[in-house]
PDB file of C-alpha atoms and ligand atoms in Angstrom:
ATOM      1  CA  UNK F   1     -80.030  19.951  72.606  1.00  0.00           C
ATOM      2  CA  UNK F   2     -79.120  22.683  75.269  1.00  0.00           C
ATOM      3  CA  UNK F   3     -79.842  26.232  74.278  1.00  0.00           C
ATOM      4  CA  UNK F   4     -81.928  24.743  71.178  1.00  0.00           C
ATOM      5  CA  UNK F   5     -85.657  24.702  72.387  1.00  0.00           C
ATOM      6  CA  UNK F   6     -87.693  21.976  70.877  1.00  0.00           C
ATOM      7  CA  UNK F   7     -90.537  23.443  69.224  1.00  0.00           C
ATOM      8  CA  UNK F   8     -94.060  22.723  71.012  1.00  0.00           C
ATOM      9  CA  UNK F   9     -97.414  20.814  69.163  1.00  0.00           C
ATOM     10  CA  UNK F  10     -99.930  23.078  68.387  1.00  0.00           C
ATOM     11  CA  UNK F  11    -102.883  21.147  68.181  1.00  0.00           C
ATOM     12  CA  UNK F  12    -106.319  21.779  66.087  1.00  0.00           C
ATOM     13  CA  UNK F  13    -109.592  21.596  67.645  1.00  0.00           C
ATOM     14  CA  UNK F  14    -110.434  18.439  66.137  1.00  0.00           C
ATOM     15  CA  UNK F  15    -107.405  17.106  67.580  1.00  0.00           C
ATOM     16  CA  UNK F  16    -107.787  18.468  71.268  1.00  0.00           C
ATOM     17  CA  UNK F  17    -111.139  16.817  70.595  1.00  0.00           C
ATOM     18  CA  UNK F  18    -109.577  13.800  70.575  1.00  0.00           C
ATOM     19  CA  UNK F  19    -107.802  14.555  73.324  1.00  0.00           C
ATOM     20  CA  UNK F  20    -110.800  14.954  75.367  1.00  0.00           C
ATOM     21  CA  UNK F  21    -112.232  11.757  74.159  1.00  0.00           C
ATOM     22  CA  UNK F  22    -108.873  10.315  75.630  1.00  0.00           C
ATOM     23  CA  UNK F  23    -109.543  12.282  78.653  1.00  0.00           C
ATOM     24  CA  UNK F  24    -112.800  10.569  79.607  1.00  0.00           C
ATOM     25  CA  UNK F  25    -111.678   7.637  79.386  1.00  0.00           C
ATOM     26  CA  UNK F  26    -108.345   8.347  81.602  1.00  0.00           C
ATOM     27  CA  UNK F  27    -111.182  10.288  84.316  1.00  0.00           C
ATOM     28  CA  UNK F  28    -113.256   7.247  84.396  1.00  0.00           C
ATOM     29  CA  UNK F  29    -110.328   4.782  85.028  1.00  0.00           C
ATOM     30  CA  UNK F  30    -109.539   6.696  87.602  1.00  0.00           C
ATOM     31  CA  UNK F  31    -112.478   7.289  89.294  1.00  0.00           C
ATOM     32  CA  UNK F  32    -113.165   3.433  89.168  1.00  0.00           C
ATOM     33  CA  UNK F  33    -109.945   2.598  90.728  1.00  0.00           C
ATOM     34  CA  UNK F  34    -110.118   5.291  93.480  1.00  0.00           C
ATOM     35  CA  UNK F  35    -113.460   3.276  94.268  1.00  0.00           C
ATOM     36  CA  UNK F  36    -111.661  -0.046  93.799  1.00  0.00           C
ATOM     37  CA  UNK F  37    -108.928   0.736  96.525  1.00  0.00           C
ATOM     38  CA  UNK F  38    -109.048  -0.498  99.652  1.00  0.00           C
ATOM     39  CA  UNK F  39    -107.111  -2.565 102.225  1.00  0.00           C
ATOM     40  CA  UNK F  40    -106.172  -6.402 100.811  1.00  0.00           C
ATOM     41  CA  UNK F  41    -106.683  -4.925  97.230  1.00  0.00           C
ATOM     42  CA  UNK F  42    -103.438  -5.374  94.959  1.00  0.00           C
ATOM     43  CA  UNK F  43    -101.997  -2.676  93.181  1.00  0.00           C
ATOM     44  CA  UNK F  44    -102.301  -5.057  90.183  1.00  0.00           C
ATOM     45  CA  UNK F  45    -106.192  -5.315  91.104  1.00  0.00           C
ATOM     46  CA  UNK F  46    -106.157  -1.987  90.041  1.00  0.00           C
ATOM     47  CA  UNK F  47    -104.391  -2.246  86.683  1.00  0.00           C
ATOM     48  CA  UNK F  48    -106.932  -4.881  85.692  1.00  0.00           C
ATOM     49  CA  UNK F  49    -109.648  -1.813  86.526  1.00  0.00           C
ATOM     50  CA  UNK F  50    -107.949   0.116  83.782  1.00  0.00           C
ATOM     51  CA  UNK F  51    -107.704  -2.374  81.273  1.00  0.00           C
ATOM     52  CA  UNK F  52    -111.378  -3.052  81.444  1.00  0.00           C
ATOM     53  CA  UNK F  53    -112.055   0.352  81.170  1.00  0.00           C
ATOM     54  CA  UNK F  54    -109.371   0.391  78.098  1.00  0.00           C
ATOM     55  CA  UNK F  55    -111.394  -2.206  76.656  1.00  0.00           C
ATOM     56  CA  UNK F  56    -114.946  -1.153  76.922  1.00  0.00           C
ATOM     57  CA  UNK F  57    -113.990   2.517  75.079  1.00  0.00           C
ATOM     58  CA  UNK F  58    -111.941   0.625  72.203  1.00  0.00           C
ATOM     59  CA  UNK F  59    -108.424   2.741  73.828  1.00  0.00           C
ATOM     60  CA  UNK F  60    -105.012   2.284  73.768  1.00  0.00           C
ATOM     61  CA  UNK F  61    -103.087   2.226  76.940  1.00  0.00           C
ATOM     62  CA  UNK F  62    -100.174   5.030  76.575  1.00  0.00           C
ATOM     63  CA  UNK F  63     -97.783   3.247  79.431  1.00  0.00           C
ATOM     64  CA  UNK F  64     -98.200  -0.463  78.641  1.00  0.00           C
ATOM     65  CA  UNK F  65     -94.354  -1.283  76.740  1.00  0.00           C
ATOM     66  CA  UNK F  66     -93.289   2.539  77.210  1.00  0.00           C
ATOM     67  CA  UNK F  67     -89.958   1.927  76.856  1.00  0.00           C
ATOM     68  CA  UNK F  68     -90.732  -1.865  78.373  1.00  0.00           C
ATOM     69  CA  UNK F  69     -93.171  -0.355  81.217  1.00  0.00           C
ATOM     70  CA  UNK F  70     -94.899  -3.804  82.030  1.00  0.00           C
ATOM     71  CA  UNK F  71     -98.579  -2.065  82.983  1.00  0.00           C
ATOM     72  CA  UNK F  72    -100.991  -0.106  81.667  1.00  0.00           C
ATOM     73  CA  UNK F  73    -101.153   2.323  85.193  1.00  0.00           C
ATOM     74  CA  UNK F  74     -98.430   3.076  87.481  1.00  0.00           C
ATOM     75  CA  UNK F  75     -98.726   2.336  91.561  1.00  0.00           C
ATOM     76  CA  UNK F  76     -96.740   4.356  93.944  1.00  0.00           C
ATOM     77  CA  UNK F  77     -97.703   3.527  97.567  1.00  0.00           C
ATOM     78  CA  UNK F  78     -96.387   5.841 100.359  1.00  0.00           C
ATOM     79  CA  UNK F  79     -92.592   6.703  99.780  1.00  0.00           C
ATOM     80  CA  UNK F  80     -92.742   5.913  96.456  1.00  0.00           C
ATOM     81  CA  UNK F  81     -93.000   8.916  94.358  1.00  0.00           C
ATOM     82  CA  UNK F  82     -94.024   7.756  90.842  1.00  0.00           C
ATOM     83  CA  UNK F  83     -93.648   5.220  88.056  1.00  0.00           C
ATOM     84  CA  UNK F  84     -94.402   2.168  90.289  1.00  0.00           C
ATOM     85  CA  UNK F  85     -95.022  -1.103  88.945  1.00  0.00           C
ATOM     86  CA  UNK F  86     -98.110  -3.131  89.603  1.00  0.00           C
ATOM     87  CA  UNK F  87     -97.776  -6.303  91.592  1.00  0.00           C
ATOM     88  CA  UNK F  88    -100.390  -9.216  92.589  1.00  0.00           C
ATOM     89  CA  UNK F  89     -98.056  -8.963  95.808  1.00  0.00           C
ATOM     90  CA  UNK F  90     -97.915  -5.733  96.940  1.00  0.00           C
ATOM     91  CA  UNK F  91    -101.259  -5.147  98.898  1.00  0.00           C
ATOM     92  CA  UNK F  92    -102.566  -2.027  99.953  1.00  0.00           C
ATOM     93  CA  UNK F  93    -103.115  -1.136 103.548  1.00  0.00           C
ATOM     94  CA  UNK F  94    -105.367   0.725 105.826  1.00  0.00           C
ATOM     95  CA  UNK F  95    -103.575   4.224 106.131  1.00  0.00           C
ATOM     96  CA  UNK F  96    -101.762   3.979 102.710  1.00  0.00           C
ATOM     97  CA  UNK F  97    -101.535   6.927 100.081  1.00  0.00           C
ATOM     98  CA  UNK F  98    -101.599   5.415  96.721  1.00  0.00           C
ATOM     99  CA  UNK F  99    -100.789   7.545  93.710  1.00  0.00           C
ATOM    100  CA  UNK F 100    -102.360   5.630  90.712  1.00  0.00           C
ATOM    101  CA  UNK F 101    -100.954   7.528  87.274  1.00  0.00           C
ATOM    102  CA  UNK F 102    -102.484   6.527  83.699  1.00  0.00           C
ATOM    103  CA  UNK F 103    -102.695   7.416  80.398  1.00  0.00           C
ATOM    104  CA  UNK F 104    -105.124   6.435  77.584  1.00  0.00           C
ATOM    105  CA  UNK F 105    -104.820   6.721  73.578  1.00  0.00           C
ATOM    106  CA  UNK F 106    -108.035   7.944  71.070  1.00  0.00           C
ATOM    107  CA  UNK F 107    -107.016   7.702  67.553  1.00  0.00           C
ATOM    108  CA  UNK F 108    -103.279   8.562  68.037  1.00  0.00           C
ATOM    109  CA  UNK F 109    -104.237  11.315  70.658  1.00  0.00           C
ATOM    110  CA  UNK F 110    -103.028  11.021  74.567  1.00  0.00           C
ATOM    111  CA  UNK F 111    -104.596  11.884  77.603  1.00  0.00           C
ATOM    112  CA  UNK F 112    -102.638  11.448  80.899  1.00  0.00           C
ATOM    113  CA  UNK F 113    -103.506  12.328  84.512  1.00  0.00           C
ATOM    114  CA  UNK F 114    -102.812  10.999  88.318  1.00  0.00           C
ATOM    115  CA  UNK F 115    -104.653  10.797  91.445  1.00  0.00           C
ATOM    116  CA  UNK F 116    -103.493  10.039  95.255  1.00  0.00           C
ATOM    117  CA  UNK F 117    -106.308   8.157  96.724  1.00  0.00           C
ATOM    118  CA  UNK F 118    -105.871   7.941 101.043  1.00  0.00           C
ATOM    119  CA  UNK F 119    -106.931   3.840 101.747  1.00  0.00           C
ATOM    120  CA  UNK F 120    -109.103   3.796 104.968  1.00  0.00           C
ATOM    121  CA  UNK F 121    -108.078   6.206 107.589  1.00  0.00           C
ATOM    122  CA  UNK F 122    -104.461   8.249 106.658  1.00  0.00           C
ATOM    123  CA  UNK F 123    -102.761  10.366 109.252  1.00  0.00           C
ATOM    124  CA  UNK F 124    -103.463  14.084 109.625  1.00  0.00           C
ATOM    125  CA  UNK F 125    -100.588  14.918 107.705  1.00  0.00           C
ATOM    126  CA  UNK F 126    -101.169  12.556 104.905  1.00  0.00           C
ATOM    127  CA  UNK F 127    -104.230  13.757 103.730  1.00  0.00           C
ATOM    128  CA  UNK F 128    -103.018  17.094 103.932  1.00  0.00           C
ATOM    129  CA  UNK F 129    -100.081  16.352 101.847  1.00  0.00           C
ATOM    130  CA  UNK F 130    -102.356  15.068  99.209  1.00  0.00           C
ATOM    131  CA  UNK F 131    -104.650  18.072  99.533  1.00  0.00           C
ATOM    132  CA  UNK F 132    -101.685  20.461  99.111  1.00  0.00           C
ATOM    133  CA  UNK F 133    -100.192  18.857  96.421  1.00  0.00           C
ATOM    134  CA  UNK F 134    -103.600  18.280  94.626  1.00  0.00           C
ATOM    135  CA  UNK F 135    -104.271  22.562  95.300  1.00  0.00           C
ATOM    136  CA  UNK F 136    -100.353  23.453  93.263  1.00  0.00           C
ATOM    137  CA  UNK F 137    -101.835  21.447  90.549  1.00  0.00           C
ATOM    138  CA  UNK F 138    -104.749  23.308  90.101  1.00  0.00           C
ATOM    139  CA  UNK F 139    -102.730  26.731  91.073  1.00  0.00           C
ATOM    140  CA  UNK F 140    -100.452  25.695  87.797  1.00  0.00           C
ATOM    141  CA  UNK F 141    -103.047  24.921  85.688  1.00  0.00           C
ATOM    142  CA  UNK F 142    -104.590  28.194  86.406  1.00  0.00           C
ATOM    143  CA  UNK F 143    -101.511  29.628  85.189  1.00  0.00           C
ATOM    144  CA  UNK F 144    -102.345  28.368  81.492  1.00  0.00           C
ATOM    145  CA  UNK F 145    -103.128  31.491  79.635  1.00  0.00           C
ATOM    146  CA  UNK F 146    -102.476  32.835  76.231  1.00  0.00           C
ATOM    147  CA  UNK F 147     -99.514  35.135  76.544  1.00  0.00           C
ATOM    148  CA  UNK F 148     -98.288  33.876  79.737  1.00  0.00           C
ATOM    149  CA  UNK F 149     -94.771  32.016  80.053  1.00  0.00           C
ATOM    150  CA  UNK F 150     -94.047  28.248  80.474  1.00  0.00           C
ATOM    151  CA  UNK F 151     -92.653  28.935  83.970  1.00  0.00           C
ATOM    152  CA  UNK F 152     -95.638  30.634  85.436  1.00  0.00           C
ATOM    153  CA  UNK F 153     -96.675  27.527  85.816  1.00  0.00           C
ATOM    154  CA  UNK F 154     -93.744  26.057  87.358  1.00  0.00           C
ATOM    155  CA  UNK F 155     -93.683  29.395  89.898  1.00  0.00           C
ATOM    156  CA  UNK F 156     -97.337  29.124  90.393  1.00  0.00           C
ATOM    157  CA  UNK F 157     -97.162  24.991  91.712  1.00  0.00           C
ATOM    158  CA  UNK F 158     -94.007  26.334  93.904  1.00  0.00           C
ATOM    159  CA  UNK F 159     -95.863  29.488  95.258  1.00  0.00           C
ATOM    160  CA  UNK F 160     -98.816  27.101  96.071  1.00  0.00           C
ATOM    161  CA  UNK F 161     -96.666  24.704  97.696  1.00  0.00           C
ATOM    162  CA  UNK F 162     -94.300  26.958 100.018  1.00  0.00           C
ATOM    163  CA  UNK F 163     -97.516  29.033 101.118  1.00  0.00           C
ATOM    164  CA  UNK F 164     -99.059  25.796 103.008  1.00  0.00           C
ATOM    165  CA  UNK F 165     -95.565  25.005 104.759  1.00  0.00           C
ATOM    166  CA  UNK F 166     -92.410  22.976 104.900  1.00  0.00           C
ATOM    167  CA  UNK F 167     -92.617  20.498 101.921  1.00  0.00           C
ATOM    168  CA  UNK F 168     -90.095  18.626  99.733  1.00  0.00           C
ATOM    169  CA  UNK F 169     -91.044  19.698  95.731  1.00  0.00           C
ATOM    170  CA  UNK F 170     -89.966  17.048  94.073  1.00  0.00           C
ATOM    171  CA  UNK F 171     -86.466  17.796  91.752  1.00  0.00           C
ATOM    172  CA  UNK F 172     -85.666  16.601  88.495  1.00  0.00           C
ATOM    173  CA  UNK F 173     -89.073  15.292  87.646  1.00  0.00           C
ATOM    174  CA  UNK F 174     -92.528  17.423  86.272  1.00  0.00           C
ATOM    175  CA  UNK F 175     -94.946  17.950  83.642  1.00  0.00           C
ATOM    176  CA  UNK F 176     -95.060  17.689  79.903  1.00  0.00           C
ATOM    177  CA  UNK F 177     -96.146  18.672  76.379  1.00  0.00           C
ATOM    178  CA  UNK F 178     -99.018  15.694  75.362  1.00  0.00           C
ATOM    179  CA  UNK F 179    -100.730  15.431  72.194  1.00  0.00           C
ATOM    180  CA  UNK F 180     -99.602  12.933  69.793  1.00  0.00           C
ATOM    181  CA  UNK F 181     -97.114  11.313  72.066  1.00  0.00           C
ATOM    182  CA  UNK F 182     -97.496  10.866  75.658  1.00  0.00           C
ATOM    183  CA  UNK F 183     -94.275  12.808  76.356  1.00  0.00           C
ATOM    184  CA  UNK F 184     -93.443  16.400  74.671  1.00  0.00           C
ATOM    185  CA  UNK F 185     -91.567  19.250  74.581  1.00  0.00           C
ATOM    186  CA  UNK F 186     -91.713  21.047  76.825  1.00  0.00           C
ATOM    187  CA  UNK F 187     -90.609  19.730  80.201  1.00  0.00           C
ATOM    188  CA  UNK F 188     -92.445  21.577  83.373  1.00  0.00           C
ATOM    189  CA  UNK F 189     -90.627  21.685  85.996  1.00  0.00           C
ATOM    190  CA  UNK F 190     -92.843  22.050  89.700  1.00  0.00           C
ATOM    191  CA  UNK F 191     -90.523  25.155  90.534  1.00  0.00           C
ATOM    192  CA  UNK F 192     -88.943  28.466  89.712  1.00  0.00           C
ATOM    193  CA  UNK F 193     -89.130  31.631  88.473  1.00  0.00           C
ATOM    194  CA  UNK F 194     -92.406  33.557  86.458  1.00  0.00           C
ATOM    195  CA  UNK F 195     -91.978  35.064  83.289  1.00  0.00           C
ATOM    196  CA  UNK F 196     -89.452  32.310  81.564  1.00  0.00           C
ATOM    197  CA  UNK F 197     -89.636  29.853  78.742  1.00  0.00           C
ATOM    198  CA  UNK F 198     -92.037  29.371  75.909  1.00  0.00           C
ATOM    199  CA  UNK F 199     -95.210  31.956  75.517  1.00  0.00           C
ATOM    200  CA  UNK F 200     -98.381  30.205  76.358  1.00  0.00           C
ATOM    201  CA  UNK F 201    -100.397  29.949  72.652  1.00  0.00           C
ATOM    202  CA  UNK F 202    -103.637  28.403  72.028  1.00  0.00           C
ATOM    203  CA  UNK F 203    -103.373  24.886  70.324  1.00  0.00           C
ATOM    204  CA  UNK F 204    -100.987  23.838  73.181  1.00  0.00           C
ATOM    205  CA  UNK F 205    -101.855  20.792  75.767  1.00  0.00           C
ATOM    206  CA  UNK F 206     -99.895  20.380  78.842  1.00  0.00           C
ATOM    207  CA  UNK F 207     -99.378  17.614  81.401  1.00  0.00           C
ATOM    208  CA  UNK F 208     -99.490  19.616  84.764  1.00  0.00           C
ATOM    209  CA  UNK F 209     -98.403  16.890  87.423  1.00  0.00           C
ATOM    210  CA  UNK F 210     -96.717  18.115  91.040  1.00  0.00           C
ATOM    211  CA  UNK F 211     -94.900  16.011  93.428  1.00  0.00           C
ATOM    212  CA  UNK F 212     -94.855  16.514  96.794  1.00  0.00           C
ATOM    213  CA  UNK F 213     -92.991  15.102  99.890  1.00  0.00           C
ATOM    214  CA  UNK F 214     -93.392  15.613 103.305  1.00  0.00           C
ATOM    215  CA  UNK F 215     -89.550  15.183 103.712  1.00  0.00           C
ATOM    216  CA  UNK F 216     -86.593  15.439 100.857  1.00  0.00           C
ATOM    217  CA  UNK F 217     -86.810  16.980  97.406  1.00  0.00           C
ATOM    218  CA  UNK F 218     -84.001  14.062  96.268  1.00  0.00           C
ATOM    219  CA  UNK F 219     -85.582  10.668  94.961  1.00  0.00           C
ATOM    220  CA  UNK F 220     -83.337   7.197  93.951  1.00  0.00           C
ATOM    221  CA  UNK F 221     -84.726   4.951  91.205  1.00  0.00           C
ATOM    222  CA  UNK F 222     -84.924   1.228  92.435  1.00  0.00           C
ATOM    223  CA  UNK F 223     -83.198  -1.616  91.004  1.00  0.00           C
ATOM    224  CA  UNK F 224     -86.399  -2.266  89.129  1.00  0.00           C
ATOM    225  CA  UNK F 225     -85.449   0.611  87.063  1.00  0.00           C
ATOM    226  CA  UNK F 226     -88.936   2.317  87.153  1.00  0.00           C
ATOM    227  CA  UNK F 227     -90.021   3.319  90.640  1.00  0.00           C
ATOM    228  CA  UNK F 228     -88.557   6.122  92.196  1.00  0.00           C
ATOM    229  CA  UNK F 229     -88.438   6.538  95.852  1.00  0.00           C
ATOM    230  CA  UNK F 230     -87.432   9.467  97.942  1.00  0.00           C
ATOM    231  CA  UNK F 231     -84.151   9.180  99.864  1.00  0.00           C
ATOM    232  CA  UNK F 232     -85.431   9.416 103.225  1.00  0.00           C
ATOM    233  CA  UNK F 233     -88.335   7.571 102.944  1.00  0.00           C
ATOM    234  CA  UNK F 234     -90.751  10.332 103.761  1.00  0.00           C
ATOM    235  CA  UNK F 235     -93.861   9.884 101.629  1.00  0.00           C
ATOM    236  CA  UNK F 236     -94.740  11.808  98.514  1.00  0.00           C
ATOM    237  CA  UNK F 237     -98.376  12.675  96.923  1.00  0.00           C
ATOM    238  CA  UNK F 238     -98.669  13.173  93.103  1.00  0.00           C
ATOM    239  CA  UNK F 239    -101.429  14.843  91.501  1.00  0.00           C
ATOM    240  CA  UNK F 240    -101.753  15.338  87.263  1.00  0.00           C
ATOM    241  CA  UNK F 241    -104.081  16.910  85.022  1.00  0.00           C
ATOM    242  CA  UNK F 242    -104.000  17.116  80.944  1.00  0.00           C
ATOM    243  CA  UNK F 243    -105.230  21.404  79.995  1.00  0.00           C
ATOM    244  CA  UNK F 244    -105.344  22.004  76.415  1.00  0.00           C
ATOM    245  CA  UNK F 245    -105.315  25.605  75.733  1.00  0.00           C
ATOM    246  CA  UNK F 246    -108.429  27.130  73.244  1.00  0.00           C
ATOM    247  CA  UNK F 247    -108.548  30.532  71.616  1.00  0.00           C
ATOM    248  CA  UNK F 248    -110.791  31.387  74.944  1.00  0.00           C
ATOM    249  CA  UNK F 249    -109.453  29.977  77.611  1.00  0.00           C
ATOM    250  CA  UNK F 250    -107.879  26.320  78.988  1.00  0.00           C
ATOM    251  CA  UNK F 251    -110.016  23.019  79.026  1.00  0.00           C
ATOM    252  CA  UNK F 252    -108.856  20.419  81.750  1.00  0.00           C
ATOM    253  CA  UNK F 253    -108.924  17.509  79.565  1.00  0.00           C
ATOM    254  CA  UNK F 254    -109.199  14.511  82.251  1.00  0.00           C
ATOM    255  CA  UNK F 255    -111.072  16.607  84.230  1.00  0.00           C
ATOM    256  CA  UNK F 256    -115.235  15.138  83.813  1.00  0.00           C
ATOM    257  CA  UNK F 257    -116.138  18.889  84.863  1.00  0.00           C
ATOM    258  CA  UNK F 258    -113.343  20.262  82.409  1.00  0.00           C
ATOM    259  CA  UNK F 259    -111.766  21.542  85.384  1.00  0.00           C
ATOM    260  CA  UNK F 260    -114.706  24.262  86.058  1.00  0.00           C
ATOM    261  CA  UNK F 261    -115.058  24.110  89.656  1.00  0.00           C
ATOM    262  CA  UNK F 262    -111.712  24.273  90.395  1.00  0.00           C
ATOM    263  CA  UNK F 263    -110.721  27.090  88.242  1.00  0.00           C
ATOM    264  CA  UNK F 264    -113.849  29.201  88.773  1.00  0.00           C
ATOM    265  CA  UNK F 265    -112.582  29.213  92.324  1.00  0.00           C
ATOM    266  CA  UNK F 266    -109.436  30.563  91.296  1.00  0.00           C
ATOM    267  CA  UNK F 267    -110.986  33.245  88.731  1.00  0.00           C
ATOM    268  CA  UNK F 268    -110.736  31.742  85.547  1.00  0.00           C
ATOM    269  CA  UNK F 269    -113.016  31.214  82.849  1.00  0.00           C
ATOM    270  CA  UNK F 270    -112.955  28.204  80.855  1.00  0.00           C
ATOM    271  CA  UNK F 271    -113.481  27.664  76.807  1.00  0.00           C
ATOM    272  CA  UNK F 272    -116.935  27.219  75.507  1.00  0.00           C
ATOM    273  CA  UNK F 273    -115.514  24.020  74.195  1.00  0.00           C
ATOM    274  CA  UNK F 274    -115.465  22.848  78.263  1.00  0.00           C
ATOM    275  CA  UNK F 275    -119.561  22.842  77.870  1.00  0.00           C
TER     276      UNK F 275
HETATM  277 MG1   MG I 301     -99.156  10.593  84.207  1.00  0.00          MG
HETATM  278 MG1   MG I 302     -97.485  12.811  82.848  1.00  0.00          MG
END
């Protein structure tokens, strides 16, 4: 309800232990499917990836029956932005960029992240899309740090984005609260002013997930009632991370590296709990 803030999960170490349990197994998914995709391969090729990784670590897919999602990733190819379905049909091409999003349960506990993997050889401006959108992610995450606001993150994705040039940020749709469910409070938008919103507090975990367009900001859902599309067809990227935040610092959850060598770049010292 408007004006009424839901409150946030704060989370115990045991719990964001969990979490990183659930992590793994989303970062290892993922890294199989990036190495799965290729020209001829179906998008629903890749969901059968995730299952067997699903299977092998006893998890729990978070998307499959989400209210009726019918897959356990989603598959957004080129203009699509995010929430794609899988299809036997729908093959990728040389010069594609796929965004493949999942989400994997340990013992009640969610992890959730997204990659945009270039098939064969992508135009210029293509793989710099993905490499732009991919660098506001880890500028937001960066912004994770006890005493900060919720929308330092949100301003930090935005500055990252309008410092590389002319880009479409994505409206309506961002990043999460995760823990128990897939989806929390609060919602993170990819945009806006520092300094607003919830303080940052240790026991929080975040979903952290830009998208980025090389034309609009607007997106249309299709009649499938899942994938959204931008509404000139210019092709979006779409990056996510899970960061749980620790008495001493944030711990990229999905991350295999706990998010280390990206956020040692950028200054900032993990938790001990990152190893
Ligand atoms: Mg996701
Ligand atoms: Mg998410």
């Amino acid at each position: 309800m408007r004006g009424v803030p839901e409150r946030i999960q704060l989370k115990t170490e045991e719990q964001i232990a969990l979490m990183r349990e659930a992590g793994l197994v989303v970062a290892r998914a993922l890294a199989q499917m990036r190495a799965a995709a290729a020209p001829g391969v179906s998008t629903l090729d890749l969901d059968a990836v995730a299952r067997d990784v699903l299977r092998e670590a006893g998890a729990t897919p978070s998307f499959l029956n989400y209210h009726g999602f019918p897959a356990v990733i989603c598959a957004s190819v080129n203009e699509r932005v995010v929430h794609g379905i899988p299809s036997a049909s729908e093959k990728l091409s040389d010069g594609d960029l796929i965004s493949i999003d999942f989400g994997a349960i340990i013992e009640g506990w969610h992890g959730d992240s997204a990659i945009s993997v270039p098939i064969g050889e992508v135009a210029p401006e293509v793989a710099e899309l993905s490499r732009v959108c991919e660098a506001s992610m880890w500028d937001g995450i960066a912004a994770v740090r006890d005493g900060g606001r919720l929308t330092d993150i949100s301003h930090a994705v935005e500055s990252s984005i309008r410092s590389a040039g002319r880009y479409g940020i994505v409206a309506g749709y961002g990043g999460h609260g995760i823990g128990s469910e897939m989806h929390m409070a609060p919602h993170i938008l990819n945009y806006g002013k520092a300094g607003k919103g919830p303080r940052l507090t240790p026991g929080m975990a975040l979903a952290i997930e830009p998208m980025v367009t090389l034309g609009t900001r607007a997106t249309e859902e299709l009649d499938d009632g899942w994938t959204v599309v931008t509404t000139d067809g210019s092709w979006a990227a779409h990056w996510e991370h899970t960061v749980a935040l620790l008495e001493d610092g944030p711990w990229v959850l999905t991350a295999e590296d706990g998010g280390r060598q990206e956020l040692t770049k950028r200054g900032v010292e993990l938790s001990v709990q990152a190893g």
